[in-house]
Coordinates of N, CA and C and ligand atoms in Angstrom, one line a residue:
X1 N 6.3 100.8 -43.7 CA 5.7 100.3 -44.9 C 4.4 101.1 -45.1
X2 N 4.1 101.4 -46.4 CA 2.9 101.6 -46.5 C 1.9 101.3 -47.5
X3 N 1.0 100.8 -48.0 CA 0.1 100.1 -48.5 C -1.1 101.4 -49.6
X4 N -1.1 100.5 -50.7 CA -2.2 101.3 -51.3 C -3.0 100.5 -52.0
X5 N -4.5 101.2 -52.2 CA -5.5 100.6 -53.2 C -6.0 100.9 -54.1
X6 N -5.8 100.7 -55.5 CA -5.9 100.9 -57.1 C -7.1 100.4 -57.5
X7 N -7.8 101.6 -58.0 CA -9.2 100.4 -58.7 C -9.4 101.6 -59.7
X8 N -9.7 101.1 -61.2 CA -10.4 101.5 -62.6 C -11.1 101.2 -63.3
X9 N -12.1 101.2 -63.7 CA -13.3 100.4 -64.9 C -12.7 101.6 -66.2
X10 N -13.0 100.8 -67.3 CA -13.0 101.6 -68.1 C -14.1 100.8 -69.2
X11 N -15.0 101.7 -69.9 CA -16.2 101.0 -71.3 C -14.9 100.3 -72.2
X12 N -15.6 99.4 -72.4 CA -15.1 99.2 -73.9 C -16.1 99.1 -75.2
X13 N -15.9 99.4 -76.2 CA -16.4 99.6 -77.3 C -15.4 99.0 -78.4
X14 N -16.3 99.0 -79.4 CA -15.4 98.9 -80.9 C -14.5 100.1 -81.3
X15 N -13.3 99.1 -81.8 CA -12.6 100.2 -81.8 C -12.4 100.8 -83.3
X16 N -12.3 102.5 -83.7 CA -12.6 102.7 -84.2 C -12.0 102.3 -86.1
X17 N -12.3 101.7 -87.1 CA -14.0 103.6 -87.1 C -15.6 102.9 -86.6
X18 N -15.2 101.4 -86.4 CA -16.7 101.3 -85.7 C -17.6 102.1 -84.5
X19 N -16.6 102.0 -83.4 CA -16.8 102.8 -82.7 C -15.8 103.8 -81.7
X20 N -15.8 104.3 -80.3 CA -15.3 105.5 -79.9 C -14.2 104.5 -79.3
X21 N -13.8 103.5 -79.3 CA -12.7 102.4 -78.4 C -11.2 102.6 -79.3
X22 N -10.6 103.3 -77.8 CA -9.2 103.1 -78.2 C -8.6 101.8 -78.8
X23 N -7.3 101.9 -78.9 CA -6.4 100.6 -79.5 C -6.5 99.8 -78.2
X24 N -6.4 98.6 -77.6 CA -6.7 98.4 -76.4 C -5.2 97.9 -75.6
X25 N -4.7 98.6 -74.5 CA -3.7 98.5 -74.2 C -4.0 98.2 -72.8
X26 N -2.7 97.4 -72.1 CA -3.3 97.2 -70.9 C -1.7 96.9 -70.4
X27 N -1.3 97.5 -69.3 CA -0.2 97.7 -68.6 C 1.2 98.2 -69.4
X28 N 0.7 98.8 -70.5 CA 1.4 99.5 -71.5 C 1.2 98.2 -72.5
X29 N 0.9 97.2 -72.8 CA 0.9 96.4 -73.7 C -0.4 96.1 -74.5
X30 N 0.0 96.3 -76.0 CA -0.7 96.2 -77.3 C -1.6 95.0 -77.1
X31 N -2.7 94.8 -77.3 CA -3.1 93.7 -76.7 C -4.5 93.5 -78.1
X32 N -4.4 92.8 -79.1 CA -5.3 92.7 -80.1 C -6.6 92.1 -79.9
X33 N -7.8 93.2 -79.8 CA -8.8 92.7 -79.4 C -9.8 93.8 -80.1
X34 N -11.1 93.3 -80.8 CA -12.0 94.4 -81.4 C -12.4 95.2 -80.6
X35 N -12.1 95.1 -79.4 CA -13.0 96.7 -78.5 C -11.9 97.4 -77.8
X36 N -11.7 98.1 -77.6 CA -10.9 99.1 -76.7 C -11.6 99.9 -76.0
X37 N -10.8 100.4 -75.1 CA -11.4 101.4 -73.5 C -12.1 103.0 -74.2
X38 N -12.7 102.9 -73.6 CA -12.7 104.7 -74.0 C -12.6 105.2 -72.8
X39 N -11.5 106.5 -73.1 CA -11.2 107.6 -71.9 C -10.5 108.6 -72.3
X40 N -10.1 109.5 -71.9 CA -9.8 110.4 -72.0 C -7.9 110.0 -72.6
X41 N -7.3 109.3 -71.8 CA -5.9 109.3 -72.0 C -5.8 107.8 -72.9
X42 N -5.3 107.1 -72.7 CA -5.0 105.9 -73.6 C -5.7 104.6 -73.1
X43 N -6.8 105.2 -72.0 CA -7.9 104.4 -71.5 C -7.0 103.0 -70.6
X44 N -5.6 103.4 -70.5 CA -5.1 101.4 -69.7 C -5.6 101.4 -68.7
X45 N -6.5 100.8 -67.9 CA -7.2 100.5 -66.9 C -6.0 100.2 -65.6
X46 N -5.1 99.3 -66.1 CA -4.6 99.0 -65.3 C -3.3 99.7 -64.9
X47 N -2.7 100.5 -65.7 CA -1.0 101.3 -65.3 C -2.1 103.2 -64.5
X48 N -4.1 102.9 -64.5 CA -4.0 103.9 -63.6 C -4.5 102.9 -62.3
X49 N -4.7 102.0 -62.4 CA -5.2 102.1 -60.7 C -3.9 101.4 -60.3
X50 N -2.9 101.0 -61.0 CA -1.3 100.8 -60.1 C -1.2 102.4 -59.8
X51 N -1.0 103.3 -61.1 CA -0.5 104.9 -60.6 C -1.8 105.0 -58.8
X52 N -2.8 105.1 -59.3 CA -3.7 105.3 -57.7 C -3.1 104.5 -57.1
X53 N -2.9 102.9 -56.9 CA -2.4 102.6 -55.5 C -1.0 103.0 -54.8
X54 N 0.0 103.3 -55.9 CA 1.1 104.1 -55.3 C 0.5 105.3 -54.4
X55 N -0.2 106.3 -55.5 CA -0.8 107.7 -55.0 C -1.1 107.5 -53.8
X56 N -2.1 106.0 -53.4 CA -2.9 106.4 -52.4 C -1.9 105.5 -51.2
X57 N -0.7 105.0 -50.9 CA 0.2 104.6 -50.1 C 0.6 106.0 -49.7
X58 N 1.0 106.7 -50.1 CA 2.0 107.8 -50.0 C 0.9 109.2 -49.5
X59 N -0.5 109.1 -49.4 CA -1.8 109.4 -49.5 C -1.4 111.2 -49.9
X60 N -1.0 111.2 -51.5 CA -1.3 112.3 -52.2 C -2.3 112.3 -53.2
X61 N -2.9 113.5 -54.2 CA -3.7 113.3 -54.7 C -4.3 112.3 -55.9
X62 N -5.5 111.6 -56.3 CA -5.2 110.4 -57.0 C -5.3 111.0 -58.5
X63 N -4.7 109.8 -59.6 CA -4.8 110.3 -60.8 C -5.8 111.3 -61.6
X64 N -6.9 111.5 -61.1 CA -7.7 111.8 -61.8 C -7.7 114.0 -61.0
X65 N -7.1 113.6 -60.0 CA -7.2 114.9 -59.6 C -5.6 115.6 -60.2
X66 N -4.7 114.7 -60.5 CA -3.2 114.8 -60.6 C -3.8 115.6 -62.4
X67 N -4.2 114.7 -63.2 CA -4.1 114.5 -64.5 C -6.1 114.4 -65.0
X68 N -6.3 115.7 -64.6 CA -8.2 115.7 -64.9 C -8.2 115.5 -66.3
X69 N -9.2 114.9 -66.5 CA -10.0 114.4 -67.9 C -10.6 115.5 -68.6
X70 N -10.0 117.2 -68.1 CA -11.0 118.2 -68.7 C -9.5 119.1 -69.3
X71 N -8.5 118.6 -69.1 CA -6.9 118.8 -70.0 C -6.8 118.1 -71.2
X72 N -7.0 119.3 -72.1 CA -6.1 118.5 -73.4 C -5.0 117.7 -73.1
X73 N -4.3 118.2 -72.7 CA -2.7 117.5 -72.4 C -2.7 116.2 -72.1
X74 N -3.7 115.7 -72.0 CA -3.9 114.0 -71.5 C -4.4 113.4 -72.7
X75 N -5.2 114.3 -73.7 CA -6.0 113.5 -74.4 C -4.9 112.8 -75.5
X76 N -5.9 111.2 -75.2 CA -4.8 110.1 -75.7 C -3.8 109.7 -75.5
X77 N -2.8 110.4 -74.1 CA -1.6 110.3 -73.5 C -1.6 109.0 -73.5
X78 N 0.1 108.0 -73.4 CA 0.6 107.3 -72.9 C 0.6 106.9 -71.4
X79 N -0.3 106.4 -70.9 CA -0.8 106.2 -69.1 C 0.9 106.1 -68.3
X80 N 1.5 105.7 -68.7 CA 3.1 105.3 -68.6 C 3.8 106.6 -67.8
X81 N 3.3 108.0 -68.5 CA 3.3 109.0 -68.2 C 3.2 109.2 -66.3
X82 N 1.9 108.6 -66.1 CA 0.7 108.8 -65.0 C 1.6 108.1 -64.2
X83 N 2.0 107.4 -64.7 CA 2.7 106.1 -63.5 C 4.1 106.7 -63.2
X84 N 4.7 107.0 -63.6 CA 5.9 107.5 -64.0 C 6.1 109.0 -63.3
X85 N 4.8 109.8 -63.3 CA 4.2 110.6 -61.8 C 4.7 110.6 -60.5
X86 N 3.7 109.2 -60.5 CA 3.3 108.8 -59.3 C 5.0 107.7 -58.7
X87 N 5.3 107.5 -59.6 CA 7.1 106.5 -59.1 C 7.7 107.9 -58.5
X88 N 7.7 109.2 -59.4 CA 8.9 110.2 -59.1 C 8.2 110.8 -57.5
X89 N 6.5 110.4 -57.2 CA 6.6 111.1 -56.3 C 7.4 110.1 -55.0
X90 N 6.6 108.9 -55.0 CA 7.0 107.8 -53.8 C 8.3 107.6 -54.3
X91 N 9.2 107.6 -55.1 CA 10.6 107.9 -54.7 C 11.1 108.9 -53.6
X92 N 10.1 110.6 -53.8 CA 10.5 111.7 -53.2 C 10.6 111.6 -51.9
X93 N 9.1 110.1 -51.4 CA 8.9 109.9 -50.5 C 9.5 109.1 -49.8
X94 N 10.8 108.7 -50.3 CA 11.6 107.5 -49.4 C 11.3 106.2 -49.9
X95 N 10.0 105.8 -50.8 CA 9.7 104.2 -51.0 C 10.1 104.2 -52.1
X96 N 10.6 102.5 -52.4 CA 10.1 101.8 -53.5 C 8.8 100.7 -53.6
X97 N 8.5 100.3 -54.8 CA 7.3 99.1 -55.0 C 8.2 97.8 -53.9
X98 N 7.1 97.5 -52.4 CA 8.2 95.9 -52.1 C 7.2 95.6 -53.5
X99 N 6.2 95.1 -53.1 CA 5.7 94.0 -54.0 C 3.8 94.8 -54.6
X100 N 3.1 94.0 -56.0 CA 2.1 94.8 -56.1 C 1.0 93.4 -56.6
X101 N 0.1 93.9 -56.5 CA -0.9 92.4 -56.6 C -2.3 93.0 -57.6
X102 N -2.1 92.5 -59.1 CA -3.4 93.2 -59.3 C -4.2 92.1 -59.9
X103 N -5.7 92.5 -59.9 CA -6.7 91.4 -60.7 C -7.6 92.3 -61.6
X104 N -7.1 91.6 -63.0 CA -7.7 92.3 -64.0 C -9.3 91.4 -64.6
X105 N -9.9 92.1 -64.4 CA -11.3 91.8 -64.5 C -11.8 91.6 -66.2
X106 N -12.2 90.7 -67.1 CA -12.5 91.4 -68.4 C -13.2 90.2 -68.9
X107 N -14.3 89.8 -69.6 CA -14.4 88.8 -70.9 C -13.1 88.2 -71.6
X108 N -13.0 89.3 -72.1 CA -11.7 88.9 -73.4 C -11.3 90.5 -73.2
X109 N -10.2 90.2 -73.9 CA -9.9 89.1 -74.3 C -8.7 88.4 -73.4
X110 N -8.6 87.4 -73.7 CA -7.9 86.9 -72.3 C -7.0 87.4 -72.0
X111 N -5.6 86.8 -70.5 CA -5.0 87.8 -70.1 C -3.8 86.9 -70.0
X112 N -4.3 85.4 -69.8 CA -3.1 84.5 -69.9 C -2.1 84.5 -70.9
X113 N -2.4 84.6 -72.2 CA -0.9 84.7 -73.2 C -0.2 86.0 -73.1
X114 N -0.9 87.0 -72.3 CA -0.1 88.1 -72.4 C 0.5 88.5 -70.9
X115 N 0.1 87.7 -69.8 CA 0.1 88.3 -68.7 C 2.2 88.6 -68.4
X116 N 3.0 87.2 -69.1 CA 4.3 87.7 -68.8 C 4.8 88.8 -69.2
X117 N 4.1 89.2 -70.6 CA 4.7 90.4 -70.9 C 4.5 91.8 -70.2
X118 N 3.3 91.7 -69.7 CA 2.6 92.9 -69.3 C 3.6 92.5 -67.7
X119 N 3.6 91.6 -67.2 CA 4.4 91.7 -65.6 C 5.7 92.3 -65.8
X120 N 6.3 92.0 -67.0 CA 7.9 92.3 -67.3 C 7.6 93.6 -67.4
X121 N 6.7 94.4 -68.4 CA 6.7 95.6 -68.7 C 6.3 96.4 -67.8
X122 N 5.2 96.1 -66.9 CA 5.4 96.8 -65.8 C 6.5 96.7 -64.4
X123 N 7.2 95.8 -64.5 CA 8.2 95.7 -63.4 C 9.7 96.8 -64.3
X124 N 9.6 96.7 -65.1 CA 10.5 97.9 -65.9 C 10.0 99.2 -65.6
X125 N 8.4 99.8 -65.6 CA 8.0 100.7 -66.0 C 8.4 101.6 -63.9
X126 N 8.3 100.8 -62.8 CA 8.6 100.0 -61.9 C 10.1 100.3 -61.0
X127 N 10.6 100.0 -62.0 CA 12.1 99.7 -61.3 C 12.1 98.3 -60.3
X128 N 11.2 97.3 -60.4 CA 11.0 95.9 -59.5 C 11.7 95.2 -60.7
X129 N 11.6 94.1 -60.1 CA 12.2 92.9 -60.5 C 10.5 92.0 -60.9
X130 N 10.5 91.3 -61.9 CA 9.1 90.7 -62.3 C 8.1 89.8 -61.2
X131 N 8.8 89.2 -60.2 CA 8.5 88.6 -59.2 C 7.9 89.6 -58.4
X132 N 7.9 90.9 -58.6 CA 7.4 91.9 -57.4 C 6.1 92.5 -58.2
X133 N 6.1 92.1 -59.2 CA 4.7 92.2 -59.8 C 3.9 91.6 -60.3
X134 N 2.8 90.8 -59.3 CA 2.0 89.8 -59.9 C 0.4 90.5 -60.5
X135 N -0.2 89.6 -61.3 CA -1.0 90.3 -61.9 C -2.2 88.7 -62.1
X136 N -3.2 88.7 -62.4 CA -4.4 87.6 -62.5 C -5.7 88.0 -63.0
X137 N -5.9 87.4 -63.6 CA -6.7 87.3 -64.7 C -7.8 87.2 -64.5
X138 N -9.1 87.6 -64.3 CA -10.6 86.6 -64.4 C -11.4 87.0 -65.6
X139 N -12.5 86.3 -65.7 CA -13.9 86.9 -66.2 C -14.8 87.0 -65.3
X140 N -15.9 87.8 -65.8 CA -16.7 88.0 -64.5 C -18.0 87.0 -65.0
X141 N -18.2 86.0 -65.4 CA -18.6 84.7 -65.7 C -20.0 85.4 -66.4
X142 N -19.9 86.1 -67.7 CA -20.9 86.8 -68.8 C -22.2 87.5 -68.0
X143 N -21.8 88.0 -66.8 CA -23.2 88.8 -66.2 C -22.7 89.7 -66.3
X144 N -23.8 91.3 -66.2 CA -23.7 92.6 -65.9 C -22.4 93.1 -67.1
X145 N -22.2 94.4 -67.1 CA -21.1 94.6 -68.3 C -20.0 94.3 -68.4
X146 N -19.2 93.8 -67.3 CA -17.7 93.3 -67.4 C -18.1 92.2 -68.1
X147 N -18.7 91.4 -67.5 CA -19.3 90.1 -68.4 C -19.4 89.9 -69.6
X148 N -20.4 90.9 -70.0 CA -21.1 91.0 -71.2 C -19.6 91.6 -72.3
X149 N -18.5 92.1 -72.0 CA -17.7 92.4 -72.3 C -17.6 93.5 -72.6
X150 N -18.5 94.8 -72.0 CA -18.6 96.1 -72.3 C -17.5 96.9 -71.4
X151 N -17.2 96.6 -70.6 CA -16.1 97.0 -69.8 C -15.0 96.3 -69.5
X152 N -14.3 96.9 -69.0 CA -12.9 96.2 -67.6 C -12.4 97.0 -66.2
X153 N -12.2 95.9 -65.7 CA -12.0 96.2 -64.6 C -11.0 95.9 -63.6
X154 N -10.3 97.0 -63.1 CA -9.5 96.5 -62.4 C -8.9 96.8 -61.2
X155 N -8.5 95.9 -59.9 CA -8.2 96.1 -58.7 C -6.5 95.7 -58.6
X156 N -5.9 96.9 -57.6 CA -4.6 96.8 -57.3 C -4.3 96.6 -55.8
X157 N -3.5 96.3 -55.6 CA -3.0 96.6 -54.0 C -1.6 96.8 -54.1
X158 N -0.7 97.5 -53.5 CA 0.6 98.1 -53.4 C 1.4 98.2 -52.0
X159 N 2.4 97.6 -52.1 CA 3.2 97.3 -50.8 C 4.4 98.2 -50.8
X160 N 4.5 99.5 -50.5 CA 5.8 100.3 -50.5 C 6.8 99.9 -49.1
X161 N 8.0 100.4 -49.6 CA 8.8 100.0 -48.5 C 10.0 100.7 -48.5
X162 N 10.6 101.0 -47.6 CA 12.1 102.0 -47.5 C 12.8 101.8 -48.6
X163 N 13.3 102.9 -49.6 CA 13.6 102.6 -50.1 C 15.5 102.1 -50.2
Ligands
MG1 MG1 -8.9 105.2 -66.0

């Protein structure tokens, strides 16, 4: 077995023409809220620090070294991409996902009406079964910027296993 650890912040801002904030998407899912991430690719906080916790089980390079922020070829990409990477490599490597555990950090917008879909969509994105991918919600109770709602944040952990 081997284990990995995912973590991403990403700003959020207004999204545009107010400000520089993507559409806000989060485990590939459309998720309607005035601020979006700003980044270089489609800013989902969460389908890169799942891509890093696979990356870093399998301990090859992590997203940001895979897919640098100084390539056009990313700019605005579908993160789906990044993950989809990182599956063809830990396939190459003998694993699949056993199971993945993430806690998505944010103000708002919240995570509860959308959390089934984003579990399904990433256990597809995956090759798991929805049970192998749990996901939880917090705020960080209105302190410092995740609070204040200027960012998100998020932690993974990943359980690979023969495949
Ligand atoms: Mg990121």
């Amino acid at each position: 077995m081997r284990i990995g650890h995912g973590y991403d912040l990403h700003r959020l801002e207004p999204v545009a023409p107010d400000g520089a904030g993507r559409p806000f998407v989060l485990g590939g899912v459309r998720v309607p809220h005035d601020r979006g991430p700003v980044g270089h690719s489609d800013g989902d906080a969460l389908l890169h620090a799942v891509t890093d916790a696979i990356l870093g089980a399998i301990g090859q390079p992590d997203i940001g070294q895979l897919f640098p922020d100084t390539d056009p070829a990313w700019s605005g990409k579908d993160s789906a991409h990044f993950l989809a990477e990182a599956v063809r490599r830990m396939q190459a490597a003998g694993l699949r996902v056993g199971n993945l555990d993430a806690t998505v950090i944010c103000e708002r917008p919240k995570i509860g009406p959308v959390k089934s879909q984003i579990r399904e969509h990433m256990a597809r994105l995956l090759g798991v079964s929805t049970e192998a991918v749990n996901l939880k919600g917090k705020t960080h109770e209105k302190v410092d910027a995740v609070g204040e709602g200027r960012a998100i944040e998020v932690h993974v952990v990943a359980l690979l296993v023969p495949a």
